Short mmCIF file of N, CA and C in Angstrom, two decimals:
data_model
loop_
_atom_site.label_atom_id
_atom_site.label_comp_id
_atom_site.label_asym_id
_atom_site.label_seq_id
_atom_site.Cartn_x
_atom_site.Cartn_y
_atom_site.Cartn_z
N UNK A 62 0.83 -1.17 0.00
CA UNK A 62 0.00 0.00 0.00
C UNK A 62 0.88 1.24 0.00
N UNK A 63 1.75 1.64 -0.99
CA UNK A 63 2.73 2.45 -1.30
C UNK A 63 2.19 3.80 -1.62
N UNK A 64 1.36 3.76 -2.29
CA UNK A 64 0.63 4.90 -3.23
C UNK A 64 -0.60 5.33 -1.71
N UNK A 65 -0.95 7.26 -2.12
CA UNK A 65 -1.69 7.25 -0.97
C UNK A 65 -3.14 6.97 -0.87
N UNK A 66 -3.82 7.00 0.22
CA UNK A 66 -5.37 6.50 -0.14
C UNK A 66 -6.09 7.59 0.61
N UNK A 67 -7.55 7.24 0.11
CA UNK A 67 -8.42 8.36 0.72
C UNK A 67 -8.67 7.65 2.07
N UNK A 68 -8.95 8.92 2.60
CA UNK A 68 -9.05 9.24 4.55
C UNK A 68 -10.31 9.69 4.67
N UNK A 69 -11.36 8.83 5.05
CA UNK A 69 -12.42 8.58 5.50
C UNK A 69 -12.99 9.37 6.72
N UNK A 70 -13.69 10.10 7.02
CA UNK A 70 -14.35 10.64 7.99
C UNK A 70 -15.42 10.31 8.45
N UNK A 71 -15.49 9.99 9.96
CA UNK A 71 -16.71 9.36 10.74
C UNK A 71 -17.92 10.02 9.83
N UNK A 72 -18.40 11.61 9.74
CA UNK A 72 -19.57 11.84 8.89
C UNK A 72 -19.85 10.90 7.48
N UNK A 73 -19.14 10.90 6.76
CA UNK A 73 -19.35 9.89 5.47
C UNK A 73 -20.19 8.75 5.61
N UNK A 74 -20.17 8.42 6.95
CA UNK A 74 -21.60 7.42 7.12
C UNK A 74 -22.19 7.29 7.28
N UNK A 75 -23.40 6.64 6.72
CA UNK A 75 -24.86 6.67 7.33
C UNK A 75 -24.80 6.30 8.60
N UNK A 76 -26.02 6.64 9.30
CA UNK A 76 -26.14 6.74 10.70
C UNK A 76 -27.36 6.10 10.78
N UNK A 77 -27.94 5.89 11.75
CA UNK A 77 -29.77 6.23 12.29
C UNK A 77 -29.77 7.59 12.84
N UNK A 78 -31.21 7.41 12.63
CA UNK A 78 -31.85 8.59 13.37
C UNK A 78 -31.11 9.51 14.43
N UNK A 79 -31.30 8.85 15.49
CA UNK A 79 -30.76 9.06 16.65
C UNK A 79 -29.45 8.98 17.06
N UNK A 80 -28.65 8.53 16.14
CA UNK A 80 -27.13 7.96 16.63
C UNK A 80 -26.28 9.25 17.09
N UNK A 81 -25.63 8.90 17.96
CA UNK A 81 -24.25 9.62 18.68
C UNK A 81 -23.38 10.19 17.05
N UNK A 82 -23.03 11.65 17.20
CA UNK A 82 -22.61 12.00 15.85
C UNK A 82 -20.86 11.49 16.00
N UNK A 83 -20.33 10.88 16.90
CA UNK A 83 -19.12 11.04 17.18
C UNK A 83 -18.93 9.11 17.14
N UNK A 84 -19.41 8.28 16.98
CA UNK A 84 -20.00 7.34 17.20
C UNK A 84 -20.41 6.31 16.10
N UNK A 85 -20.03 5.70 15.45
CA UNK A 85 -20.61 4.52 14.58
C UNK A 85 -20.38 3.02 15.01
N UNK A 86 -21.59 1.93 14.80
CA UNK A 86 -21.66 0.66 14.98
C UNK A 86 -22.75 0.19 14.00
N UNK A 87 -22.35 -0.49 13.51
CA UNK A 87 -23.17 -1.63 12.34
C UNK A 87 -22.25 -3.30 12.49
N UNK A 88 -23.64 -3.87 11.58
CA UNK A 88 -22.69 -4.90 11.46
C UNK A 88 -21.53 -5.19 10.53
N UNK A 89 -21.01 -6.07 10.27
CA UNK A 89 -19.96 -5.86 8.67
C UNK A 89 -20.87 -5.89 7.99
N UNK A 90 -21.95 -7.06 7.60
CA UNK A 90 -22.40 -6.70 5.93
C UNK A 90 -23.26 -5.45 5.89
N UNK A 91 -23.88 -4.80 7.11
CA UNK A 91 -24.47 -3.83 6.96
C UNK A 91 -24.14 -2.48 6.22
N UNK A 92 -22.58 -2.74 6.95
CA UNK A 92 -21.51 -1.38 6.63
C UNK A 92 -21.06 -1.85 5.64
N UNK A 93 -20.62 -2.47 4.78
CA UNK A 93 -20.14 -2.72 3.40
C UNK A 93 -21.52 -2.50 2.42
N UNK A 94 -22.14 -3.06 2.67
CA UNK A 94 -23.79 -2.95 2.14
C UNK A 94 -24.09 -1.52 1.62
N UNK A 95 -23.79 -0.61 2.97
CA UNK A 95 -24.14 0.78 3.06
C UNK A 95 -23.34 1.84 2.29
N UNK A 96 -21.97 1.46 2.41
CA UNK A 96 -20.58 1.98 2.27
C UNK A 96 -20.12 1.44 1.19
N UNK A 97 -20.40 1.09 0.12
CA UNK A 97 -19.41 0.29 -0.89
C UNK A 97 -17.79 0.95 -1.10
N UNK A 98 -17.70 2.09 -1.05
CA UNK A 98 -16.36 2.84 -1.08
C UNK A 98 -15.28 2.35 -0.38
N UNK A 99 -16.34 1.51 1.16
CA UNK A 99 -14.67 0.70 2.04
C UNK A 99 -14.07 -0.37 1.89
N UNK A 100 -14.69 -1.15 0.09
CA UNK A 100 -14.15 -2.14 -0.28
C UNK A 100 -12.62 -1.71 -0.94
N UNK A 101 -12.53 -0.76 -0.78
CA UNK A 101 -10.97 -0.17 -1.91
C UNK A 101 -9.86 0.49 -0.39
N UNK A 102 -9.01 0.26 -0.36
CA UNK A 102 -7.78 0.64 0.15
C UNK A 102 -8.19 2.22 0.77
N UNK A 103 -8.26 2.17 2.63
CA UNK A 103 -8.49 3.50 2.95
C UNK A 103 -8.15 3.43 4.43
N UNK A 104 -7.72 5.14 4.63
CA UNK A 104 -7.49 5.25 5.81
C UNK A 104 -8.36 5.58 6.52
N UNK A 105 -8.67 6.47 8.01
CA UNK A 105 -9.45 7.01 8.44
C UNK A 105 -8.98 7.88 9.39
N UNK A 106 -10.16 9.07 9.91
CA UNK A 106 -9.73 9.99 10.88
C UNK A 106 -10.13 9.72 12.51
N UNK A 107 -10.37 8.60 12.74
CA UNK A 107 -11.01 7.59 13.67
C UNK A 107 -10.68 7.06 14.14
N UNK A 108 -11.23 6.41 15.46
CA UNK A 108 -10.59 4.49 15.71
C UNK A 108 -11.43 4.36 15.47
N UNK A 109 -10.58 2.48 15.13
CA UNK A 109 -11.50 1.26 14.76
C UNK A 109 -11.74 0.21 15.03
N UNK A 110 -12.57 -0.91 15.72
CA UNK A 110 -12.40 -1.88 16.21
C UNK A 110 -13.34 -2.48 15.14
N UNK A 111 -13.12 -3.80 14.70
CA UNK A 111 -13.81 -4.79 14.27
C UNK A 111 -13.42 -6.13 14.53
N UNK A 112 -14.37 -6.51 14.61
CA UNK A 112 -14.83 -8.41 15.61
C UNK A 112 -15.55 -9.57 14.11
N UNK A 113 -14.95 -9.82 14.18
CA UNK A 113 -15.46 -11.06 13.01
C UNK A 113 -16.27 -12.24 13.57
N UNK A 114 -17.24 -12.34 13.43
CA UNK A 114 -18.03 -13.68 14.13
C UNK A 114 -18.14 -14.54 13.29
N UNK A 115 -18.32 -14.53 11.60
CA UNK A 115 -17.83 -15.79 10.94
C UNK A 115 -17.31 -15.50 9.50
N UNK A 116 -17.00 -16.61 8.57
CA UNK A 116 -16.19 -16.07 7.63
C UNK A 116 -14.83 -16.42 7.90
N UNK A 117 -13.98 -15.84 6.79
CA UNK A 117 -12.26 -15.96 6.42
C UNK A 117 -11.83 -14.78 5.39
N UNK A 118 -10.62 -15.11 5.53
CA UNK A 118 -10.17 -14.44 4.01
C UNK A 118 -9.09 -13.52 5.37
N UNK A 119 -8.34 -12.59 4.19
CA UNK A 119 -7.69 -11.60 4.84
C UNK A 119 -7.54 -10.25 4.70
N UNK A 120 -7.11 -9.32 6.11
CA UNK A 120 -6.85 -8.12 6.36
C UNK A 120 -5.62 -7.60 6.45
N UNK A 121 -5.10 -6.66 5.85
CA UNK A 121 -4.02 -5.57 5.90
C UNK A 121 -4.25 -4.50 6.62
N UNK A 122 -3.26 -3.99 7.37
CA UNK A 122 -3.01 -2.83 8.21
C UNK A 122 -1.66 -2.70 8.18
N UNK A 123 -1.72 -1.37 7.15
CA UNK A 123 0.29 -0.89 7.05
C UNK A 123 0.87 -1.72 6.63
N UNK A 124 0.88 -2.08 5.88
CA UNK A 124 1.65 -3.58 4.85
C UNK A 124 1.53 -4.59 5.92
N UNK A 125 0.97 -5.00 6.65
CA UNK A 125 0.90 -6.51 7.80
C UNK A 125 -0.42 -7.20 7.37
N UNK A 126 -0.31 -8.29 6.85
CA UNK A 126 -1.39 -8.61 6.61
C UNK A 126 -1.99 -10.10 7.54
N UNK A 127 -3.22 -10.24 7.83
CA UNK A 127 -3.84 -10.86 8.97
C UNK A 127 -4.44 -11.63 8.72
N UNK A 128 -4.81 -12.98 8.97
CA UNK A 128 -5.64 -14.20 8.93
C UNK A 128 -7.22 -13.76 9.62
N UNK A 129 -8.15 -13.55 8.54
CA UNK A 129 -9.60 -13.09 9.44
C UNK A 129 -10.22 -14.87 9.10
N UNK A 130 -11.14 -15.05 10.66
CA UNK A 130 -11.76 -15.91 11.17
C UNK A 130 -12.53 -15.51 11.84
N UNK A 131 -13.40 -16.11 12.57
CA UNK A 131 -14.43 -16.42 13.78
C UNK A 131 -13.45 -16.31 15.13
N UNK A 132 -13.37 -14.65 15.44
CA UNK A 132 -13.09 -14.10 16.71
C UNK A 132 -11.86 -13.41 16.56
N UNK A 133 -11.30 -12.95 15.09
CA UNK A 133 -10.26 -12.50 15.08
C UNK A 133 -11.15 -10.95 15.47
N UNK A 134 -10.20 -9.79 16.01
CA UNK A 134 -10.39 -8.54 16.22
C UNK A 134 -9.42 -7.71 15.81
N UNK A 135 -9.36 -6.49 15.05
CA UNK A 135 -8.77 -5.58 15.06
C UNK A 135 -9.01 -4.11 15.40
N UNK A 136 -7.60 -3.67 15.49
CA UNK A 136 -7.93 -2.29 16.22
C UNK A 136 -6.83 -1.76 15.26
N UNK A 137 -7.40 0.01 15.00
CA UNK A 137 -7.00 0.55 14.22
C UNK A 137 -6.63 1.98 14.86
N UNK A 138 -6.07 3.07 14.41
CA UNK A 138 -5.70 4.09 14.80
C UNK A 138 -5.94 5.16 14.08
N UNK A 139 -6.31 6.68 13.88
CA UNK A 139 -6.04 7.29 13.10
C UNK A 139 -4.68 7.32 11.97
N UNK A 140 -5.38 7.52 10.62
CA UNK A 140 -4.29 6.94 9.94
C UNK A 140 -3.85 5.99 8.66
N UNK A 141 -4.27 5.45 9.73
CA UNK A 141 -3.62 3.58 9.54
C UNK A 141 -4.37 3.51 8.32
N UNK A 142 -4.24 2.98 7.71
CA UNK A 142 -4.35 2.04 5.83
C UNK A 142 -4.47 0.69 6.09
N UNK A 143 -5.95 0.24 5.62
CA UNK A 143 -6.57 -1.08 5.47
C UNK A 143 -6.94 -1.42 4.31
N UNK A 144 -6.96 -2.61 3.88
CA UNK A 144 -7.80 -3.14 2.82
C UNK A 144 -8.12 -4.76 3.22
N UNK A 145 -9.24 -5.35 2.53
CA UNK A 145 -9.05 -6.80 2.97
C UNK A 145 -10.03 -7.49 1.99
N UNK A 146 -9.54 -8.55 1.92
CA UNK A 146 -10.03 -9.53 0.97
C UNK A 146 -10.90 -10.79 1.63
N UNK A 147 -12.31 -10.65 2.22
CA UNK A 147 -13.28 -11.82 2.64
C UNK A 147 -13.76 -12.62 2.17
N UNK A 148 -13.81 -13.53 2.61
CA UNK A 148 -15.08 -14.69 1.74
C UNK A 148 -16.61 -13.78 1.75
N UNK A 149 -17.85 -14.48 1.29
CA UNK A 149 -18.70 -13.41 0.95
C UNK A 149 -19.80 -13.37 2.10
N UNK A 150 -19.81 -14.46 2.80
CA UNK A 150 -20.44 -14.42 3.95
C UNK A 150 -19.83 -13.92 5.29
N UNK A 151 -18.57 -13.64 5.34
CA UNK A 151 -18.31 -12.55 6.25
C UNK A 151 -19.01 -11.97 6.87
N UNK A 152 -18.69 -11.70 8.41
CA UNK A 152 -19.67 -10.85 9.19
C UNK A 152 -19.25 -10.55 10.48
N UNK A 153 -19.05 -9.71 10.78
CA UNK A 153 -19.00 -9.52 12.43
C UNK A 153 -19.35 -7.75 12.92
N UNK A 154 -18.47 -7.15 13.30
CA UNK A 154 -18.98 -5.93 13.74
C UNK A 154 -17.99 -4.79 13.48
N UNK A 155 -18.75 -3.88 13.13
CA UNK A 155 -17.52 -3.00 13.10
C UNK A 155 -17.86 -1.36 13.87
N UNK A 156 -17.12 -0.79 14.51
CA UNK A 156 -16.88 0.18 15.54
C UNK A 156 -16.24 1.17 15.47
N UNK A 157 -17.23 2.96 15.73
CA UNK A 157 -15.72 3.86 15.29
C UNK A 157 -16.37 4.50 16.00
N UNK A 158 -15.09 5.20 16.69
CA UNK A 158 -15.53 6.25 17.67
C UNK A 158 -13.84 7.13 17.45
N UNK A 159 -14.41 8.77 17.50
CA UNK A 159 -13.57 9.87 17.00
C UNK A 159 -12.74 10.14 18.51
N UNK A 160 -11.34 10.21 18.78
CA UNK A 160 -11.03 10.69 20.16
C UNK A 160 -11.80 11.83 21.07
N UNK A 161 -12.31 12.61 20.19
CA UNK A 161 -13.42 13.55 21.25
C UNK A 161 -14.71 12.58 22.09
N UNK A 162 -15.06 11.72 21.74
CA UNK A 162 -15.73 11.06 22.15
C UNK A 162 -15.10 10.01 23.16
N UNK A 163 -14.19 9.66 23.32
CA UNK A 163 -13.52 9.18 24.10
C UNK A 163 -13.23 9.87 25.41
N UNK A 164 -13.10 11.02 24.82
CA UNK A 164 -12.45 11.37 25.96
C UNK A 164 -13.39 12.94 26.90
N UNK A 165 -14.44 12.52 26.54
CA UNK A 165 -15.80 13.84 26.35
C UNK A 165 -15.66 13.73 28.25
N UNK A 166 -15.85 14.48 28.70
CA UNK A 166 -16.48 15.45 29.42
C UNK A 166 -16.36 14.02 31.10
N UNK A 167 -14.68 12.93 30.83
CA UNK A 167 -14.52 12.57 31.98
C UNK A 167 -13.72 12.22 32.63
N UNK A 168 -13.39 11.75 33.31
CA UNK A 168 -12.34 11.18 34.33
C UNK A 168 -10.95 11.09 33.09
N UNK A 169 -9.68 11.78 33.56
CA UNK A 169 -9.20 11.65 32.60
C UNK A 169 -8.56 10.07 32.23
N UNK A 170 -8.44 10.07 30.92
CA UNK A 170 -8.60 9.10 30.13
C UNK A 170 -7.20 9.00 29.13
N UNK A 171 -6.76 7.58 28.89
CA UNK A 171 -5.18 7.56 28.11
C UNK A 171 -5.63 6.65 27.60
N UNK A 172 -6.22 7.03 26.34
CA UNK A 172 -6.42 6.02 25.22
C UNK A 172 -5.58 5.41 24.52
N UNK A 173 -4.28 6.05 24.66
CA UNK A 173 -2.74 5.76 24.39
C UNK A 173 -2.05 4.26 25.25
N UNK A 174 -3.01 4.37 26.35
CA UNK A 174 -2.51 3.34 27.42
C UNK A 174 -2.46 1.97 26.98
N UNK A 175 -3.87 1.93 25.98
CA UNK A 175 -4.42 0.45 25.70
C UNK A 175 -3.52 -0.26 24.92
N UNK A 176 -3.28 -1.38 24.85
CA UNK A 176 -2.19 -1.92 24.12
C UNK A 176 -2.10 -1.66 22.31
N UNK A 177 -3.50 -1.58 22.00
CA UNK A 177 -3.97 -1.36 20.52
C UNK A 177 -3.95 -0.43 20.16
N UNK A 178 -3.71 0.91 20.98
CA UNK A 178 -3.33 2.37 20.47
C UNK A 178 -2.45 3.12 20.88
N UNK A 179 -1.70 2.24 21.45
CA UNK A 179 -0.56 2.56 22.01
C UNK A 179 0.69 2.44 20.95
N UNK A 180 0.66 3.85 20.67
CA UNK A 180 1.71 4.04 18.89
C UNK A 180 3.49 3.37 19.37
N UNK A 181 3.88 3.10 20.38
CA UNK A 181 5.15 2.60 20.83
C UNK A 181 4.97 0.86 20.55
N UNK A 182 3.88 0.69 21.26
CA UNK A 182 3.73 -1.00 21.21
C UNK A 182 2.38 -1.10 20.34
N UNK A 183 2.47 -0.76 19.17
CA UNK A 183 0.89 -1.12 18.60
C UNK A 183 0.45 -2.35 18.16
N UNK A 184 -0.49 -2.53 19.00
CA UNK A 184 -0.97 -4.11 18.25
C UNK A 184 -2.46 -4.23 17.65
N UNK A 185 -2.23 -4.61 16.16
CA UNK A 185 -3.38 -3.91 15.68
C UNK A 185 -4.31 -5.16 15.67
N UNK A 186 -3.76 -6.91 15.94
CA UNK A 186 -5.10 -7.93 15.66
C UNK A 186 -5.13 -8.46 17.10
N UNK A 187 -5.69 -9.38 17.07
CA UNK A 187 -6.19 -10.09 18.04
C UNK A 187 -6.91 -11.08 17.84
N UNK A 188 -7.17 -12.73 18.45
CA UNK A 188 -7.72 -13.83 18.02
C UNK A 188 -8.01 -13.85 19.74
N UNK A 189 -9.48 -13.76 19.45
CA UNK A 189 -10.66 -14.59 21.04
C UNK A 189 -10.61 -15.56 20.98
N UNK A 190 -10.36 -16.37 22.20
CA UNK A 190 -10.74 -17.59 22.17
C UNK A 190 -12.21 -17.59 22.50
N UNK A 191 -13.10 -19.35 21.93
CA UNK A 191 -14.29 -18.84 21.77
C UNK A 191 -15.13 -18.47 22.64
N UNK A 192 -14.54 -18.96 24.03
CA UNK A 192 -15.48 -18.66 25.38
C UNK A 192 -15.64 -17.02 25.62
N UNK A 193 -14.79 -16.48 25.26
CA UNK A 193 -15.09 -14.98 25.47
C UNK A 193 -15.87 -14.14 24.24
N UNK A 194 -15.63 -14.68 22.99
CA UNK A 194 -16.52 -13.64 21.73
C UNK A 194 -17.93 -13.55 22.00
N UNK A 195 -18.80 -14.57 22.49
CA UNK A 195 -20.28 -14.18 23.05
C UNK A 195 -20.13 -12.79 24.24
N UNK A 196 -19.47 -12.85 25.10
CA UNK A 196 -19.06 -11.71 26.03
C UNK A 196 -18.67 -10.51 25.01
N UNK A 197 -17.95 -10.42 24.03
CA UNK A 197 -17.84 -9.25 23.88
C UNK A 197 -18.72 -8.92 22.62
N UNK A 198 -19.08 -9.96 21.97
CA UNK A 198 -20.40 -9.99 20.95
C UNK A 198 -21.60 -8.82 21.97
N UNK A 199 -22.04 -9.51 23.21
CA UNK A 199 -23.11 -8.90 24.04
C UNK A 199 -22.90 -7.50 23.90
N UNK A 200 -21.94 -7.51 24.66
CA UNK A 200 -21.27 -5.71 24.77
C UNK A 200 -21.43 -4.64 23.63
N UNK A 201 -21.11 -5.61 22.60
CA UNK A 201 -20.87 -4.42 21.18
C UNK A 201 -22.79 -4.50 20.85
N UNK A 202 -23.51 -5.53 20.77
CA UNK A 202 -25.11 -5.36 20.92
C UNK A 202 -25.41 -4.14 21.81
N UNK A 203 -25.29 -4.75 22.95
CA UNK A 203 -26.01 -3.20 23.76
C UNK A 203 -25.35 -1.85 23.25
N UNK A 204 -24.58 -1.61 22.82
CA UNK A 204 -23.70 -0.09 22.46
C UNK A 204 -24.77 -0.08 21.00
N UNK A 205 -24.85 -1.36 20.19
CA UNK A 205 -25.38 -1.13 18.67
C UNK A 205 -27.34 -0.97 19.79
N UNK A 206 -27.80 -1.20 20.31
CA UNK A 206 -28.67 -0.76 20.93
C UNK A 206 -29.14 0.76 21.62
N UNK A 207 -27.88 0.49 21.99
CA UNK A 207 -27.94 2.05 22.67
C UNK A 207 -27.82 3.45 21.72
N UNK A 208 -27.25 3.29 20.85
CA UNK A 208 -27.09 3.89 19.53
C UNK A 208 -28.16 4.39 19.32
N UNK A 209 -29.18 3.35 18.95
CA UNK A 209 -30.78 3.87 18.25
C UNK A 209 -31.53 4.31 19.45
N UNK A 210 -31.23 4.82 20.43
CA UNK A 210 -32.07 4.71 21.75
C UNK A 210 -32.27 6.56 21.42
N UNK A 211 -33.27 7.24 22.12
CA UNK A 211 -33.28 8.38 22.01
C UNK A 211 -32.64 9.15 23.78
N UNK A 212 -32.55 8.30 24.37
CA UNK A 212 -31.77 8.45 25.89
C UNK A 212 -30.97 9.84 25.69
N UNK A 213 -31.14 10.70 26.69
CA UNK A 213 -30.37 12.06 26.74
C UNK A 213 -29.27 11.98 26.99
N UNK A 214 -28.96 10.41 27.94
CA UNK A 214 -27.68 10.42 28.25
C UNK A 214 -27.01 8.95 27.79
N UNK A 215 -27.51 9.36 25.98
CA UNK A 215 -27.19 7.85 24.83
C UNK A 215 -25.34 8.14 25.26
N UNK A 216 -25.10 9.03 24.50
CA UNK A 216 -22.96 9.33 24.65
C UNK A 216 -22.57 9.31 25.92
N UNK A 217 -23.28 9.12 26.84
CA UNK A 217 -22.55 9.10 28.30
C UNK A 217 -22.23 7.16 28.07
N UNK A 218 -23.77 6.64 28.55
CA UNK A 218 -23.62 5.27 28.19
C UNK A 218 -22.96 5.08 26.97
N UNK A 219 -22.69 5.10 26.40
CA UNK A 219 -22.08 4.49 24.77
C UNK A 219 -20.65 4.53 25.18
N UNK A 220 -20.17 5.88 25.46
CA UNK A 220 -18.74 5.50 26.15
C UNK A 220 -18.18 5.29 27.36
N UNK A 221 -19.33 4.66 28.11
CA UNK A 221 -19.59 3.55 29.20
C UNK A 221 -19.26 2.39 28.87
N UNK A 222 -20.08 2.18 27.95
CA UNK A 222 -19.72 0.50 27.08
C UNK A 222 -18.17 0.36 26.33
N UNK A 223 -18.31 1.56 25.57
CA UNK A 223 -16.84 1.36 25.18
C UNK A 223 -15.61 1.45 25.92
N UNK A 224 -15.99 2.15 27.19
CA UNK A 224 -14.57 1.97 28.22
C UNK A 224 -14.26 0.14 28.61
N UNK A 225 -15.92 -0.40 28.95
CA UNK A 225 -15.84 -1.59 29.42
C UNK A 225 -15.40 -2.80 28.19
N UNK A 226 -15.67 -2.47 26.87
CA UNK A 226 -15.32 -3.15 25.61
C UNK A 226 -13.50 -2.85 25.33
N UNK A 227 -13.10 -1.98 25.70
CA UNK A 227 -11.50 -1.54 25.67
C UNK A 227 -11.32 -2.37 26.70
N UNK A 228 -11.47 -2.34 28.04
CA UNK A 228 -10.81 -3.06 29.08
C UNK A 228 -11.04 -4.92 28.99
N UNK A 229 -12.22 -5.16 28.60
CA UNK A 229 -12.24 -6.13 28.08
C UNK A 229 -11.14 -6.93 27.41
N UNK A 230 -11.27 -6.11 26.25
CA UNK A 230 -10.20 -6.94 24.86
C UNK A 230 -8.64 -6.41 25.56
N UNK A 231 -8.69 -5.18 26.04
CA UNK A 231 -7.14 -5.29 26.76
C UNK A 231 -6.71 -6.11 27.53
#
């Protein structure tokens, strides 16, 4: 991935109604479905987490390229350059939340800390074993729940869940 690519912005995506503007969750085929543009080589101004629940094939991040399966996870950084090649039933989840949202209005917070965005030691995959992907499957549901909720205090909870979904997979 030598040549440069376009840099994606959380707005560029459809949303619901109600969704957190700082904030995206769908499933994979939803977001490919929705998005055809993120089948081609791109960066983003975001993080990114995505959870594969079934399917194969593979993912690149920064010339490293990754074995996707049933519970592989990745985490992404502002930046970073992906592309990936799935089988067609692919599916799991995918997650973006902008650092303002992270770090909105609490206890201070070192998103730098986590092992996956931590630009010294970055580790961008990860493989669940299977007893835990229902656990963090749940987690990323209630956040894709909480999303469509009209709750005043939807972005408080949402990056409630996502503190507990970071500490989790960390």
């Amino acid at each position: 991935m030598s040549k440069q690519h376009t840099v994606l912005k959380l707005n560029q995506f459809k949303q619901p109604k109600n969704a957190a503007p700082d904030f995206y969750i769908r499933t994979f085929q939803e977001h490919k479905k929705e998005h055809p543009f993120v089948m081609k080589p791109h960066a983003h101004d975001f993080y990114l987490i995505m959870l594969f629940t079934k399917g194969s094939g593979k993912h690149s991040i920064d010339f490293n390229e990754y074995v996707v399966k049933r519970g592989a996870v990745f985490f992404m950084s502002p930046a970073e350059t992906h592309s990936w090649d799935l089988s067609k039933e692919t599916d799991g989840y995918v997650l973006f939340f902008n650092p303002a949202f992270y770090l909105m209005d609490a206890l201070p917070r070192q998103i730098k800390h986590l092992p996956f965005f931590n630009p010294e030691h970055k580790l961008n995959f990860g493989q669940l074993k299977n007893e835990h992907i229902a656990t963090i499957e749940k987690i990323i549901k209630h956040m894709d729940a909480e999303n469509k909720d009209t709750s005043s205090f939807k972005k408080n909870i949402l990056r409630s869940y996502l503190d507990i979904l970071l500490y989790k997979l960390a």
